[in-house]
């Protein structure tokens, strides 16, 4: 494990304490599961495991933030007004990074971008962003139909894993008659050919 995260100027134990104060115990457990998966994926696919660790530890830091906090951040940082039509599911990544900048002084663009798109993906994803996106889906605590297959794909090919997860996400949302964030479709279109 890493003892210190210079990107946020905190020891691992201080960082974990800050995160655990902001999320419930079950989510903290999920976060540690994502970190474990992200480090393993990073080692397999040649991504910096230290960055993967920090991105994973912070990715859901804002999942329990009040809606009003996100709406205020959208105004404060002049983010796309269209974001206001969405909810916590989209905000905790897309808007959450602005709270992480404030709360941790985090400025690493690659880590911030990976966290920003960890829920919805994007047509252009760094290898770090792919690792976080996939780790969030396959971490050991996840239990849903298809997770075993998703884990198999993840250890086979990282682009295939992004495609597989996005395909399943789009069909999951469509079956539930939910609205789909435009970047999710863009990710689907950009990656789906890896599954053919
Ligand atoms: P978590 O934060 O670890 O629970 O996982 P994610 O950040 O990946 O996803 C959070 C939630 O957002 C999940 O319930 C997803 O199904 C949902 N979600 C992801 N993409 C979209 C989308 O395009 N539209 C909608 N409505 N929900 C989405
Ligand atoms: Fe999330
Ligand atoms: Fe996810
Ligand atoms: Fe998560």
mmCIF file with all atom_site columns, C-alpha atoms and ligand atoms in Angstrom:
data_model
loop_
_atom_site.group_PDB
_atom_site.id
_atom_site.type_symbol
_atom_site.label_atom_id
_atom_site.label_alt_id
_atom_site.label_comp_id
_atom_site.label_asym_id
_atom_site.label_entity_id
_atom_site.label_seq_id
_atom_site.pdbx_PDB_ins_code
_atom_site.Cartn_x
_atom_site.Cartn_y
_atom_site.Cartn_z
_atom_site.occupancy
_atom_site.B_iso_or_equiv
_atom_site.pdbx_formal_charge
_atom_site.auth_seq_id
_atom_site.auth_comp_id
_atom_site.auth_asym_id
_atom_site.auth_atom_id
_atom_site.pdbx_PDB_model_num
ATOM   1   C  CA  . UNK A 1 1   ? 0.000   0.000   0.000   1.00 0.00 ? 1   UNK A CA  1
ATOM   2   C  CA  . UNK A 1 2   ? 0.953   3.617   -0.396  1.00 0.00 ? 2   UNK A CA  1
ATOM   3   C  CA  . UNK A 1 3   ? 1.821   5.559   2.765   1.00 0.00 ? 3   UNK A CA  1
ATOM   4   C  CA  . UNK A 1 4   ? 1.466   9.073   1.403   1.00 0.00 ? 4   UNK A CA  1
ATOM   5   C  CA  . UNK A 1 5   ? -0.468  10.839  -1.362  1.00 0.00 ? 5   UNK A CA  1
ATOM   6   C  CA  . UNK A 1 6   ? 1.458   13.953  -2.359  1.00 0.00 ? 6   UNK A CA  1
ATOM   7   C  CA  . UNK A 1 7   ? -1.368  15.021  -4.723  1.00 0.00 ? 7   UNK A CA  1
ATOM   8   C  CA  . UNK A 1 8   ? -3.479  15.788  -1.640  1.00 0.00 ? 8   UNK A CA  1
ATOM   9   C  CA  . UNK A 1 9   ? -0.702  16.236  0.928   1.00 0.00 ? 9   UNK A CA  1
ATOM   10  C  CA  . UNK A 1 10  ? -2.092  13.523  3.193   1.00 0.00 ? 10  UNK A CA  1
ATOM   11  C  CA  . UNK A 1 11  ? -0.885  10.252  4.664   1.00 0.00 ? 11  UNK A CA  1
ATOM   12  C  CA  . UNK A 1 12  ? -2.944  7.234   3.717   1.00 0.00 ? 12  UNK A CA  1
ATOM   13  C  CA  . UNK A 1 13  ? -4.444  7.002   7.207   1.00 0.00 ? 13  UNK A CA  1
ATOM   14  C  CA  . UNK A 1 14  ? -5.390  10.698  7.253   1.00 0.00 ? 14  UNK A CA  1
ATOM   15  C  CA  . UNK A 1 15  ? -6.949  10.387  3.785   1.00 0.00 ? 15  UNK A CA  1
ATOM   16  C  CA  . UNK A 1 16  ? -8.936  7.276   4.729   1.00 0.00 ? 16  UNK A CA  1
ATOM   17  C  CA  . UNK A 1 17  ? -10.191 9.043   7.836   1.00 0.00 ? 17  UNK A CA  1
ATOM   18  C  CA  . UNK A 1 18  ? -11.374 12.039  5.819   1.00 0.00 ? 18  UNK A CA  1
ATOM   19  C  CA  . UNK A 1 19  ? -13.174 9.792   3.345   1.00 0.00 ? 19  UNK A CA  1
ATOM   20  C  CA  . UNK A 1 20  ? -14.785 7.596   5.996   1.00 0.00 ? 20  UNK A CA  1
ATOM   21  C  CA  . UNK A 1 21  ? -16.164 10.710  7.692   1.00 0.00 ? 21  UNK A CA  1
ATOM   22  C  CA  . UNK A 1 22  ? -17.953 11.651  4.454   1.00 0.00 ? 22  UNK A CA  1
ATOM   23  C  CA  . UNK A 1 23  ? -19.569 8.327   3.479   1.00 0.00 ? 23  UNK A CA  1
ATOM   24  C  CA  . UNK A 1 24  ? -21.435 5.524   5.220   1.00 0.00 ? 24  UNK A CA  1
ATOM   25  C  CA  . UNK A 1 25  ? -19.619 2.304   6.174   1.00 0.00 ? 25  UNK A CA  1
ATOM   26  C  CA  . UNK A 1 26  ? -20.993 0.223   3.286   1.00 0.00 ? 26  UNK A CA  1
ATOM   27  C  CA  . UNK A 1 27  ? -19.820 2.792   0.756   1.00 0.00 ? 27  UNK A CA  1
ATOM   28  C  CA  . UNK A 1 28  ? -16.388 3.021   2.416   1.00 0.00 ? 28  UNK A CA  1
ATOM   29  C  CA  . UNK A 1 29  ? -16.104 -0.740  1.991   1.00 0.00 ? 29  UNK A CA  1
ATOM   30  C  CA  . UNK A 1 30  ? -17.033 -0.368  -1.699  1.00 0.00 ? 30  UNK A CA  1
ATOM   31  C  CA  . UNK A 1 31  ? -14.367 2.325   -2.065  1.00 0.00 ? 31  UNK A CA  1
ATOM   32  C  CA  . UNK A 1 32  ? -11.670 0.030   -0.623  1.00 0.00 ? 32  UNK A CA  1
ATOM   33  C  CA  . UNK A 1 33  ? -12.871 -2.740  -2.958  1.00 0.00 ? 33  UNK A CA  1
ATOM   34  C  CA  . UNK A 1 34  ? -12.584 -0.411  -5.938  1.00 0.00 ? 34  UNK A CA  1
ATOM   35  C  CA  . UNK A 1 35  ? -9.066  0.555   -4.835  1.00 0.00 ? 35  UNK A CA  1
ATOM   36  C  CA  . UNK A 1 36  ? -7.999  -3.091  -4.648  1.00 0.00 ? 36  UNK A CA  1
ATOM   37  C  CA  . UNK A 1 37  ? -9.394  -3.830  -8.121  1.00 0.00 ? 37  UNK A CA  1
ATOM   38  C  CA  . UNK A 1 38  ? -7.982  -0.589  -9.560  1.00 0.00 ? 38  UNK A CA  1
ATOM   39  C  CA  . UNK A 1 39  ? -4.443  -1.356  -8.332  1.00 0.00 ? 39  UNK A CA  1
ATOM   40  C  CA  . UNK A 1 40  ? -4.594  -4.863  -9.798  1.00 0.00 ? 40  UNK A CA  1
ATOM   41  C  CA  . UNK A 1 41  ? -5.928  -3.592  -13.124 1.00 0.00 ? 41  UNK A CA  1
ATOM   42  C  CA  . UNK A 1 42  ? -3.317  -0.821  -13.145 1.00 0.00 ? 42  UNK A CA  1
ATOM   43  C  CA  . UNK A 1 43  ? -0.516  -3.337  -12.636 1.00 0.00 ? 43  UNK A CA  1
ATOM   44  C  CA  . UNK A 1 44  ? -1.859  -5.537  -15.421 1.00 0.00 ? 44  UNK A CA  1
ATOM   45  C  CA  . UNK A 1 45  ? -2.397  -2.726  -17.922 1.00 0.00 ? 45  UNK A CA  1
ATOM   46  C  CA  . UNK A 1 46  ? 0.656   -0.552  -17.247 1.00 0.00 ? 46  UNK A CA  1
ATOM   47  C  CA  . UNK A 1 47  ? -1.086  2.283   -15.409 1.00 0.00 ? 47  UNK A CA  1
ATOM   48  C  CA  . UNK A 1 48  ? 0.486   4.090   -12.436 1.00 0.00 ? 48  UNK A CA  1
ATOM   49  C  CA  . UNK A 1 49  ? -0.921  2.125   -9.449  1.00 0.00 ? 49  UNK A CA  1
ATOM   50  C  CA  . UNK A 1 50  ? -0.432  5.042   -7.058  1.00 0.00 ? 50  UNK A CA  1
ATOM   51  C  CA  . UNK A 1 51  ? -2.669  7.239   -9.208  1.00 0.00 ? 51  UNK A CA  1
ATOM   52  C  CA  . UNK A 1 52  ? -5.155  4.384   -9.573  1.00 0.00 ? 52  UNK A CA  1
ATOM   53  C  CA  . UNK A 1 53  ? -5.233  4.037   -5.795  1.00 0.00 ? 53  UNK A CA  1
ATOM   54  C  CA  . UNK A 1 54  ? -5.921  7.734   -5.177  1.00 0.00 ? 54  UNK A CA  1
ATOM   55  C  CA  . UNK A 1 55  ? -8.532  7.976   -7.946  1.00 0.00 ? 55  UNK A CA  1
ATOM   56  C  CA  . UNK A 1 56  ? -10.331 4.952   -6.507  1.00 0.00 ? 56  UNK A CA  1
ATOM   57  C  CA  . UNK A 1 57  ? -10.196 6.207   -2.920  1.00 0.00 ? 57  UNK A CA  1
ATOM   58  C  CA  . UNK A 1 58  ? -11.770 9.531   -3.898  1.00 0.00 ? 58  UNK A CA  1
ATOM   59  C  CA  . UNK A 1 59  ? -14.160 8.435   -6.673  1.00 0.00 ? 59  UNK A CA  1
ATOM   60  C  CA  . UNK A 1 60  ? -17.328 8.237   -4.532  1.00 0.00 ? 60  UNK A CA  1
ATOM   61  C  CA  . UNK A 1 61  ? -16.298 10.796  -1.884  1.00 0.00 ? 61  UNK A CA  1
ATOM   62  C  CA  . UNK A 1 62  ? -19.269 13.005  -2.903  1.00 0.00 ? 62  UNK A CA  1
ATOM   63  C  CA  . UNK A 1 63  ? -21.902 10.275  -3.249  1.00 0.00 ? 63  UNK A CA  1
ATOM   64  C  CA  . UNK A 1 64  ? -23.706 11.402  -0.073  1.00 0.00 ? 64  UNK A CA  1
ATOM   65  C  CA  . UNK A 1 65  ? -23.489 15.139  -0.652  1.00 0.00 ? 65  UNK A CA  1
ATOM   66  C  CA  . UNK A 1 66  ? -26.717 17.185  -0.580  1.00 0.00 ? 66  UNK A CA  1
ATOM   67  C  CA  . UNK A 1 67  ? -28.251 18.128  -3.937  1.00 0.00 ? 67  UNK A CA  1
ATOM   68  C  CA  . UNK A 1 68  ? -27.993 21.783  -2.878  1.00 0.00 ? 68  UNK A CA  1
ATOM   69  C  CA  . UNK A 1 69  ? -24.204 21.421  -2.585  1.00 0.00 ? 69  UNK A CA  1
ATOM   70  C  CA  . UNK A 1 70  ? -23.926 20.253  -6.188  1.00 0.00 ? 70  UNK A CA  1
ATOM   71  C  CA  . UNK A 1 71  ? -26.296 22.936  -7.487  1.00 0.00 ? 71  UNK A CA  1
ATOM   72  C  CA  . UNK A 1 72  ? -24.227 25.591  -5.696  1.00 0.00 ? 72  UNK A CA  1
ATOM   73  C  CA  . UNK A 1 73  ? -20.989 24.181  -7.165  1.00 0.00 ? 73  UNK A CA  1
ATOM   74  C  CA  . UNK A 1 74  ? -22.478 24.257  -10.689 1.00 0.00 ? 74  UNK A CA  1
ATOM   75  C  CA  . UNK A 1 75  ? -23.150 27.990  -10.187 1.00 0.00 ? 75  UNK A CA  1
ATOM   76  C  CA  . UNK A 1 76  ? -19.888 28.751  -8.392  1.00 0.00 ? 76  UNK A CA  1
ATOM   77  C  CA  . UNK A 1 77  ? -17.672 27.205  -11.089 1.00 0.00 ? 77  UNK A CA  1
ATOM   78  C  CA  . UNK A 1 78  ? -19.937 28.156  -14.034 1.00 0.00 ? 78  UNK A CA  1
ATOM   79  C  CA  . UNK A 1 79  ? -20.346 24.526  -15.053 1.00 0.00 ? 79  UNK A CA  1
ATOM   80  C  CA  . UNK A 1 80  ? -22.736 23.498  -17.845 1.00 0.00 ? 80  UNK A CA  1
ATOM   81  C  CA  . UNK A 1 81  ? -26.247 24.549  -16.727 1.00 0.00 ? 81  UNK A CA  1
ATOM   82  C  CA  . UNK A 1 82  ? -27.594 21.412  -18.383 1.00 0.00 ? 82  UNK A CA  1
ATOM   83  C  CA  . UNK A 1 83  ? -26.121 19.430  -15.491 1.00 0.00 ? 83  UNK A CA  1
ATOM   84  C  CA  . UNK A 1 84  ? -28.954 20.760  -13.337 1.00 0.00 ? 84  UNK A CA  1
ATOM   85  C  CA  . UNK A 1 85  ? -31.368 18.450  -15.180 1.00 0.00 ? 85  UNK A CA  1
ATOM   86  C  CA  . UNK A 1 86  ? -29.590 15.400  -13.726 1.00 0.00 ? 86  UNK A CA  1
ATOM   87  C  CA  . UNK A 1 87  ? -29.165 14.069  -10.197 1.00 0.00 ? 87  UNK A CA  1
ATOM   88  C  CA  . UNK A 1 88  ? -26.701 12.732  -7.644  1.00 0.00 ? 88  UNK A CA  1
ATOM   89  C  CA  . UNK A 1 89  ? -25.893 9.725   -9.835  1.00 0.00 ? 89  UNK A CA  1
ATOM   90  C  CA  . UNK A 1 90  ? -24.326 12.046  -12.406 1.00 0.00 ? 90  UNK A CA  1
ATOM   91  C  CA  . UNK A 1 91  ? -23.289 14.883  -10.061 1.00 0.00 ? 91  UNK A CA  1
ATOM   92  C  CA  . UNK A 1 92  ? -21.131 12.902  -7.625  1.00 0.00 ? 92  UNK A CA  1
ATOM   93  C  CA  . UNK A 1 93  ? -18.524 12.510  -10.378 1.00 0.00 ? 93  UNK A CA  1
ATOM   94  C  CA  . UNK A 1 94  ? -19.124 15.336  -12.845 1.00 0.00 ? 94  UNK A CA  1
ATOM   95  C  CA  . UNK A 1 95  ? -19.566 18.011  -10.161 1.00 0.00 ? 95  UNK A CA  1
ATOM   96  C  CA  . UNK A 1 96  ? -17.925 16.152  -7.270  1.00 0.00 ? 96  UNK A CA  1
ATOM   97  C  CA  . UNK A 1 97  ? -14.448 16.850  -8.656  1.00 0.00 ? 97  UNK A CA  1
ATOM   98  C  CA  . UNK A 1 98  ? -14.930 20.542  -7.821  1.00 0.00 ? 98  UNK A CA  1
ATOM   99  C  CA  . UNK A 1 99  ? -15.576 19.649  -4.185  1.00 0.00 ? 99  UNK A CA  1
ATOM   100 C  CA  . UNK A 1 100 ? -12.474 17.449  -4.225  1.00 0.00 ? 100 UNK A CA  1
ATOM   101 C  CA  . UNK A 1 101 ? -10.442 20.358  -5.556  1.00 0.00 ? 101 UNK A CA  1
ATOM   102 C  CA  . UNK A 1 102 ? -11.742 22.434  -2.629  1.00 0.00 ? 102 UNK A CA  1
ATOM   103 C  CA  . UNK A 1 103 ? -11.561 19.831  0.132   1.00 0.00 ? 103 UNK A CA  1
ATOM   104 C  CA  . UNK A 1 104 ? -8.233  18.225  -0.832  1.00 0.00 ? 104 UNK A CA  1
ATOM   105 C  CA  . UNK A 1 105 ? -6.518  20.761  -3.092  1.00 0.00 ? 105 UNK A CA  1
ATOM   106 C  CA  . UNK A 1 106 ? -6.423  18.000  -5.700  1.00 0.00 ? 106 UNK A CA  1
ATOM   107 C  CA  . UNK A 1 107 ? -5.126  19.373  -9.016  1.00 0.00 ? 107 UNK A CA  1
ATOM   108 C  CA  . UNK A 1 108 ? -3.921  16.283  -10.889 1.00 0.00 ? 108 UNK A CA  1
ATOM   109 C  CA  . UNK A 1 109 ? -5.866  16.558  -14.156 1.00 0.00 ? 109 UNK A CA  1
ATOM   110 C  CA  . UNK A 1 110 ? -5.618  12.902  -15.061 1.00 0.00 ? 110 UNK A CA  1
ATOM   111 C  CA  . UNK A 1 111 ? -7.001  11.799  -11.684 1.00 0.00 ? 111 UNK A CA  1
ATOM   112 C  CA  . UNK A 1 112 ? -9.707  14.486  -11.696 1.00 0.00 ? 112 UNK A CA  1
ATOM   113 C  CA  . UNK A 1 113 ? -10.800 13.546  -15.220 1.00 0.00 ? 113 UNK A CA  1
ATOM   114 C  CA  . UNK A 1 114 ? -10.945 9.832   -14.334 1.00 0.00 ? 114 UNK A CA  1
ATOM   115 C  CA  . UNK A 1 115 ? -13.159 10.599  -11.337 1.00 0.00 ? 115 UNK A CA  1
ATOM   116 C  CA  . UNK A 1 116 ? -15.269 13.038  -13.364 1.00 0.00 ? 116 UNK A CA  1
ATOM   117 C  CA  . UNK A 1 117 ? -16.255 10.360  -15.879 1.00 0.00 ? 117 UNK A CA  1
ATOM   118 C  CA  . UNK A 1 118 ? -16.227 7.272   -13.631 1.00 0.00 ? 118 UNK A CA  1
ATOM   119 C  CA  . UNK A 1 119 ? -20.031 6.923   -13.817 1.00 0.00 ? 119 UNK A CA  1
ATOM   120 C  CA  . UNK A 1 120 ? -20.762 7.792   -17.447 1.00 0.00 ? 120 UNK A CA  1
ATOM   121 C  CA  . UNK A 1 121 ? -17.559 7.065   -19.349 1.00 0.00 ? 121 UNK A CA  1
ATOM   122 C  CA  . UNK A 1 122 ? -16.529 9.093   -22.370 1.00 0.00 ? 122 UNK A CA  1
ATOM   123 C  CA  . UNK A 1 123 ? -15.539 8.597   -25.999 1.00 0.00 ? 123 UNK A CA  1
ATOM   124 C  CA  . UNK A 1 124 ? -11.956 9.495   -25.018 1.00 0.00 ? 124 UNK A CA  1
ATOM   125 C  CA  . UNK A 1 125 ? -10.714 7.789   -21.876 1.00 0.00 ? 125 UNK A CA  1
ATOM   126 C  CA  . UNK A 1 126 ? -7.194  7.664   -20.489 1.00 0.00 ? 126 UNK A CA  1
ATOM   127 C  CA  . UNK A 1 127 ? -5.948  4.254   -19.393 1.00 0.00 ? 127 UNK A CA  1
ATOM   128 C  CA  . UNK A 1 128 ? -6.367  5.467   -15.795 1.00 0.00 ? 128 UNK A CA  1
ATOM   129 C  CA  . UNK A 1 129 ? -9.999  6.447   -16.474 1.00 0.00 ? 129 UNK A CA  1
ATOM   130 C  CA  . UNK A 1 130 ? -10.668 3.020   -17.988 1.00 0.00 ? 130 UNK A CA  1
ATOM   131 C  CA  . UNK A 1 131 ? -9.127  1.317   -14.957 1.00 0.00 ? 131 UNK A CA  1
ATOM   132 C  CA  . UNK A 1 132 ? -11.325 3.288   -12.534 1.00 0.00 ? 132 UNK A CA  1
ATOM   133 C  CA  . UNK A 1 133 ? -14.478 2.810   -14.646 1.00 0.00 ? 133 UNK A CA  1
ATOM   134 C  CA  . UNK A 1 134 ? -13.958 -0.950  -14.777 1.00 0.00 ? 134 UNK A CA  1
ATOM   135 C  CA  . UNK A 1 135 ? -12.773 -1.331  -11.165 1.00 0.00 ? 135 UNK A CA  1
ATOM   136 C  CA  . UNK A 1 136 ? -15.943 0.407   -9.951  1.00 0.00 ? 136 UNK A CA  1
ATOM   137 C  CA  . UNK A 1 137 ? -17.981 -2.214  -11.800 1.00 0.00 ? 137 UNK A CA  1
ATOM   138 C  CA  . UNK A 1 138 ? -16.121 -5.405  -10.881 1.00 0.00 ? 138 UNK A CA  1
ATOM   139 C  CA  . UNK A 1 139 ? -14.836 -4.799  -7.316  1.00 0.00 ? 139 UNK A CA  1
ATOM   140 C  CA  . UNK A 1 140 ? -15.182 -7.838  -5.060  1.00 0.00 ? 140 UNK A CA  1
ATOM   141 C  CA  . UNK A 1 141 ? -18.242 -6.501  -3.210  1.00 0.00 ? 141 UNK A CA  1
ATOM   142 C  CA  . UNK A 1 142 ? -20.325 -6.156  -6.386  1.00 0.00 ? 142 UNK A CA  1
ATOM   143 C  CA  . UNK A 1 143 ? -22.945 -8.829  -6.859  1.00 0.00 ? 143 UNK A CA  1
ATOM   144 C  CA  . UNK A 1 144 ? -25.267 -8.516  -9.842  1.00 0.00 ? 144 UNK A CA  1
ATOM   145 C  CA  . UNK A 1 145 ? -26.155 -10.759 -12.782 1.00 0.00 ? 145 UNK A CA  1
ATOM   146 C  CA  . UNK A 1 146 ? -23.244 -10.558 -15.195 1.00 0.00 ? 146 UNK A CA  1
ATOM   147 C  CA  . UNK A 1 147 ? -20.543 -9.484  -12.745 1.00 0.00 ? 147 UNK A CA  1
ATOM   148 C  CA  . UNK A 1 148 ? -18.642 -12.773 -13.158 1.00 0.00 ? 148 UNK A CA  1
ATOM   149 C  CA  . UNK A 1 149 ? -18.534 -12.274 -16.932 1.00 0.00 ? 149 UNK A CA  1
ATOM   150 C  CA  . UNK A 1 150 ? -17.534 -8.631  -16.444 1.00 0.00 ? 150 UNK A CA  1
ATOM   151 C  CA  . UNK A 1 151 ? -14.601 -9.741  -14.249 1.00 0.00 ? 151 UNK A CA  1
ATOM   152 C  CA  . UNK A 1 152 ? -13.484 -12.267 -16.867 1.00 0.00 ? 152 UNK A CA  1
ATOM   153 C  CA  . UNK A 1 153 ? -13.528 -9.631  -19.596 1.00 0.00 ? 153 UNK A CA  1
ATOM   154 C  CA  . UNK A 1 154 ? -11.671 -7.185  -17.322 1.00 0.00 ? 154 UNK A CA  1
ATOM   155 C  CA  . UNK A 1 155 ? -8.714  -9.551  -16.942 1.00 0.00 ? 155 UNK A CA  1
ATOM   156 C  CA  . UNK A 1 156 ? -8.703  -10.262 -20.680 1.00 0.00 ? 156 UNK A CA  1
ATOM   157 C  CA  . UNK A 1 157 ? -8.787  -6.810  -22.318 1.00 0.00 ? 157 UNK A CA  1
ATOM   158 C  CA  . UNK A 1 158 ? -9.314  -3.338  -20.833 1.00 0.00 ? 158 UNK A CA  1
ATOM   159 C  CA  . UNK A 1 159 ? -11.078 -1.826  -23.868 1.00 0.00 ? 159 UNK A CA  1
ATOM   160 C  CA  . UNK A 1 160 ? -13.371 -4.848  -24.105 1.00 0.00 ? 160 UNK A CA  1
ATOM   161 C  CA  . UNK A 1 161 ? -14.162 -4.394  -20.427 1.00 0.00 ? 161 UNK A CA  1
ATOM   162 C  CA  . UNK A 1 162 ? -15.124 -0.729  -20.945 1.00 0.00 ? 162 UNK A CA  1
ATOM   163 C  CA  . UNK A 1 163 ? -17.311 -1.804  -23.881 1.00 0.00 ? 163 UNK A CA  1
ATOM   164 C  CA  . UNK A 1 164 ? -18.923 -4.642  -21.944 1.00 0.00 ? 164 UNK A CA  1
ATOM   165 C  CA  . UNK A 1 165 ? -19.737 -2.475  -18.938 1.00 0.00 ? 165 UNK A CA  1
ATOM   166 C  CA  . UNK A 1 166 ? -21.126 0.341   -21.103 1.00 0.00 ? 166 UNK A CA  1
ATOM   167 C  CA  . UNK A 1 167 ? -23.265 -2.063  -23.124 1.00 0.00 ? 167 UNK A CA  1
ATOM   168 C  CA  . UNK A 1 168 ? -24.703 -3.516  -19.918 1.00 0.00 ? 168 UNK A CA  1
ATOM   169 C  CA  . UNK A 1 169 ? -25.215 -0.042  -18.423 1.00 0.00 ? 169 UNK A CA  1
ATOM   170 C  CA  . UNK A 1 170 ? -27.087 1.247   -21.480 1.00 0.00 ? 170 UNK A CA  1
ATOM   171 C  CA  . UNK A 1 171 ? -29.386 -1.783  -21.564 1.00 0.00 ? 171 UNK A CA  1
ATOM   172 C  CA  . UNK A 1 172 ? -29.919 -1.640  -17.768 1.00 0.00 ? 172 UNK A CA  1
ATOM   173 C  CA  . UNK A 1 173 ? -30.961 2.018   -17.974 1.00 0.00 ? 173 UNK A CA  1
ATOM   174 C  CA  . UNK A 1 174 ? -33.117 1.498   -21.081 1.00 0.00 ? 174 UNK A CA  1
ATOM   175 C  CA  . UNK A 1 175 ? -34.952 -1.452  -19.516 1.00 0.00 ? 175 UNK A CA  1
ATOM   176 C  CA  . UNK A 1 176 ? -35.825 0.773   -16.577 1.00 0.00 ? 176 UNK A CA  1
ATOM   177 C  CA  . UNK A 1 177 ? -36.978 3.634   -18.824 1.00 0.00 ? 177 UNK A CA  1
ATOM   178 C  CA  . UNK A 1 178 ? -34.307 5.895   -17.341 1.00 0.00 ? 178 UNK A CA  1
ATOM   179 C  CA  . UNK A 1 179 ? -32.737 8.809   -19.166 1.00 0.00 ? 179 UNK A CA  1
ATOM   180 C  CA  . UNK A 1 180 ? -29.231 8.151   -20.432 1.00 0.00 ? 180 UNK A CA  1
ATOM   181 C  CA  . UNK A 1 181 ? -26.513 10.759  -20.095 1.00 0.00 ? 181 UNK A CA  1
ATOM   182 C  CA  . UNK A 1 182 ? -25.158 11.797  -23.539 1.00 0.00 ? 182 UNK A CA  1
ATOM   183 C  CA  . UNK A 1 183 ? -21.560 10.865  -22.696 1.00 0.00 ? 183 UNK A CA  1
ATOM   184 C  CA  . UNK A 1 184 ? -22.746 7.347   -21.871 1.00 0.00 ? 184 UNK A CA  1
ATOM   185 C  CA  . UNK A 1 185 ? -23.945 6.984   -25.470 1.00 0.00 ? 185 UNK A CA  1
ATOM   186 C  CA  . UNK A 1 186 ? -20.710 8.498   -26.744 1.00 0.00 ? 186 UNK A CA  1
ATOM   187 C  CA  . UNK A 1 187 ? -18.747 5.944   -24.729 1.00 0.00 ? 187 UNK A CA  1
ATOM   188 C  CA  . UNK A 1 188 ? -20.972 3.166   -26.055 1.00 0.00 ? 188 UNK A CA  1
ATOM   189 C  CA  . UNK A 1 189 ? -20.413 4.225   -29.669 1.00 0.00 ? 189 UNK A CA  1
ATOM   190 C  CA  . UNK A 1 190 ? -16.667 4.660   -29.199 1.00 0.00 ? 190 UNK A CA  1
ATOM   191 C  CA  . UNK A 1 191 ? -16.046 1.305   -27.488 1.00 0.00 ? 191 UNK A CA  1
ATOM   192 C  CA  . UNK A 1 192 ? -18.723 -1.153  -28.637 1.00 0.00 ? 192 UNK A CA  1
ATOM   193 C  CA  . UNK A 1 193 ? -16.712 -2.427  -31.621 1.00 0.00 ? 193 UNK A CA  1
ATOM   194 C  CA  . UNK A 1 194 ? -14.175 -3.941  -29.183 1.00 0.00 ? 194 UNK A CA  1
ATOM   195 C  CA  . UNK A 1 195 ? -16.815 -6.545  -28.312 1.00 0.00 ? 195 UNK A CA  1
ATOM   196 C  CA  . UNK A 1 196 ? -17.357 -7.731  -31.881 1.00 0.00 ? 196 UNK A CA  1
HETATM 197 P  P1  . LIG B 2 .   ? -21.470 3.894   -7.701  1.00 0.00 ? 1   LIG B P1  1
HETATM 198 O  O1  . LIG B 2 .   ? -21.318 5.376   -7.454  1.00 0.00 ? 1   LIG B O1  1
HETATM 199 O  O2  . LIG B 2 .   ? -20.331 3.082   -7.229  1.00 0.00 ? 1   LIG B O2  1
HETATM 200 O  O3  . LIG B 2 .   ? -22.785 3.378   -7.197  1.00 0.00 ? 1   LIG B O3  1
HETATM 201 O  O4  . LIG B 2 .   ? -21.515 3.668   -9.307  1.00 0.00 ? 1   LIG B O4  1
HETATM 202 P  P2  . LIG B 2 .   ? -21.547 4.693   -10.526 1.00 0.00 ? 1   LIG B P2  1
HETATM 203 O  O5  . LIG B 2 .   ? -20.959 5.997   -10.142 1.00 0.00 ? 1   LIG B O5  1
HETATM 204 O  O6  . LIG B 2 .   ? -20.930 3.974   -11.683 1.00 0.00 ? 1   LIG B O6  1
HETATM 205 O  O7  . LIG B 2 .   ? -23.099 4.866   -10.857 1.00 0.00 ? 1   LIG B O7  1
HETATM 206 C  C1  . LIG B 2 .   ? -23.989 5.509   -10.003 1.00 0.00 ? 1   LIG B C1  1
HETATM 207 C  C2  . LIG B 2 .   ? -25.394 5.328   -10.499 1.00 0.00 ? 1   LIG B C2  1
HETATM 208 O  O8  . LIG B 2 .   ? -25.627 6.101   -11.680 1.00 0.00 ? 1   LIG B O8  1
HETATM 209 C  C3  . LIG B 2 .   ? -25.764 3.887   -10.856 1.00 0.00 ? 1   LIG B C3  1
HETATM 210 O  O9  . LIG B 2 .   ? -26.997 3.578   -10.234 1.00 0.00 ? 1   LIG B O9  1
HETATM 211 C  C4  . LIG B 2 .   ? -25.915 3.919   -12.373 1.00 0.00 ? 1   LIG B C4  1
HETATM 212 O  O10 . LIG B 2 .   ? -26.870 2.998   -12.823 1.00 0.00 ? 1   LIG B O10 1
HETATM 213 C  C5  . LIG B 2 .   ? -26.371 5.344   -12.604 1.00 0.00 ? 1   LIG B C5  1
HETATM 214 N  N1  . LIG B 2 .   ? -26.073 5.831   -13.965 1.00 0.00 ? 1   LIG B N1  1
HETATM 215 C  C6  . LIG B 2 .   ? -24.940 5.676   -14.678 1.00 0.00 ? 1   LIG B C6  1
HETATM 216 N  N2  . LIG B 2 .   ? -25.026 6.246   -15.895 1.00 0.00 ? 1   LIG B N2  1
HETATM 217 C  C7  . LIG B 2 .   ? -26.263 6.797   -15.966 1.00 0.00 ? 1   LIG B C7  1
HETATM 218 C  C8  . LIG B 2 .   ? -26.985 7.505   -16.980 1.00 0.00 ? 1   LIG B C8  1
HETATM 219 O  O11 . LIG B 2 .   ? -26.511 7.747   -18.085 1.00 0.00 ? 1   LIG B O11 1
HETATM 220 N  N3  . LIG B 2 .   ? -28.267 7.905   -16.673 1.00 0.00 ? 1   LIG B N3  1
HETATM 221 C  C9  . LIG B 2 .   ? -28.830 7.641   -15.463 1.00 0.00 ? 1   LIG B C9  1
HETATM 222 N  N4  . LIG B 2 .   ? -30.081 8.055   -15.223 1.00 0.00 ? 1   LIG B N4  1
HETATM 223 N  N5  . LIG B 2 .   ? -28.186 6.978   -14.491 1.00 0.00 ? 1   LIG B N5  1
HETATM 224 C  C10 . LIG B 2 .   ? -26.932 6.556   -14.723 1.00 0.00 ? 1   LIG B C10 1
HETATM 225 FE FE1 . LIG B 2 .   ? -19.776 6.488   -8.361  1.00 0.00 ? 2   LIG B FE1 1
HETATM 226 FE FE1 . LIG B 2 .   ? -19.521 2.653   -12.521 1.00 0.00 ? 3   LIG B FE1 1
HETATM 227 FE FE1 . LIG B 2 .   ? -18.274 3.554   -6.957  1.00 0.00 ? 4   LIG B FE1 1
#
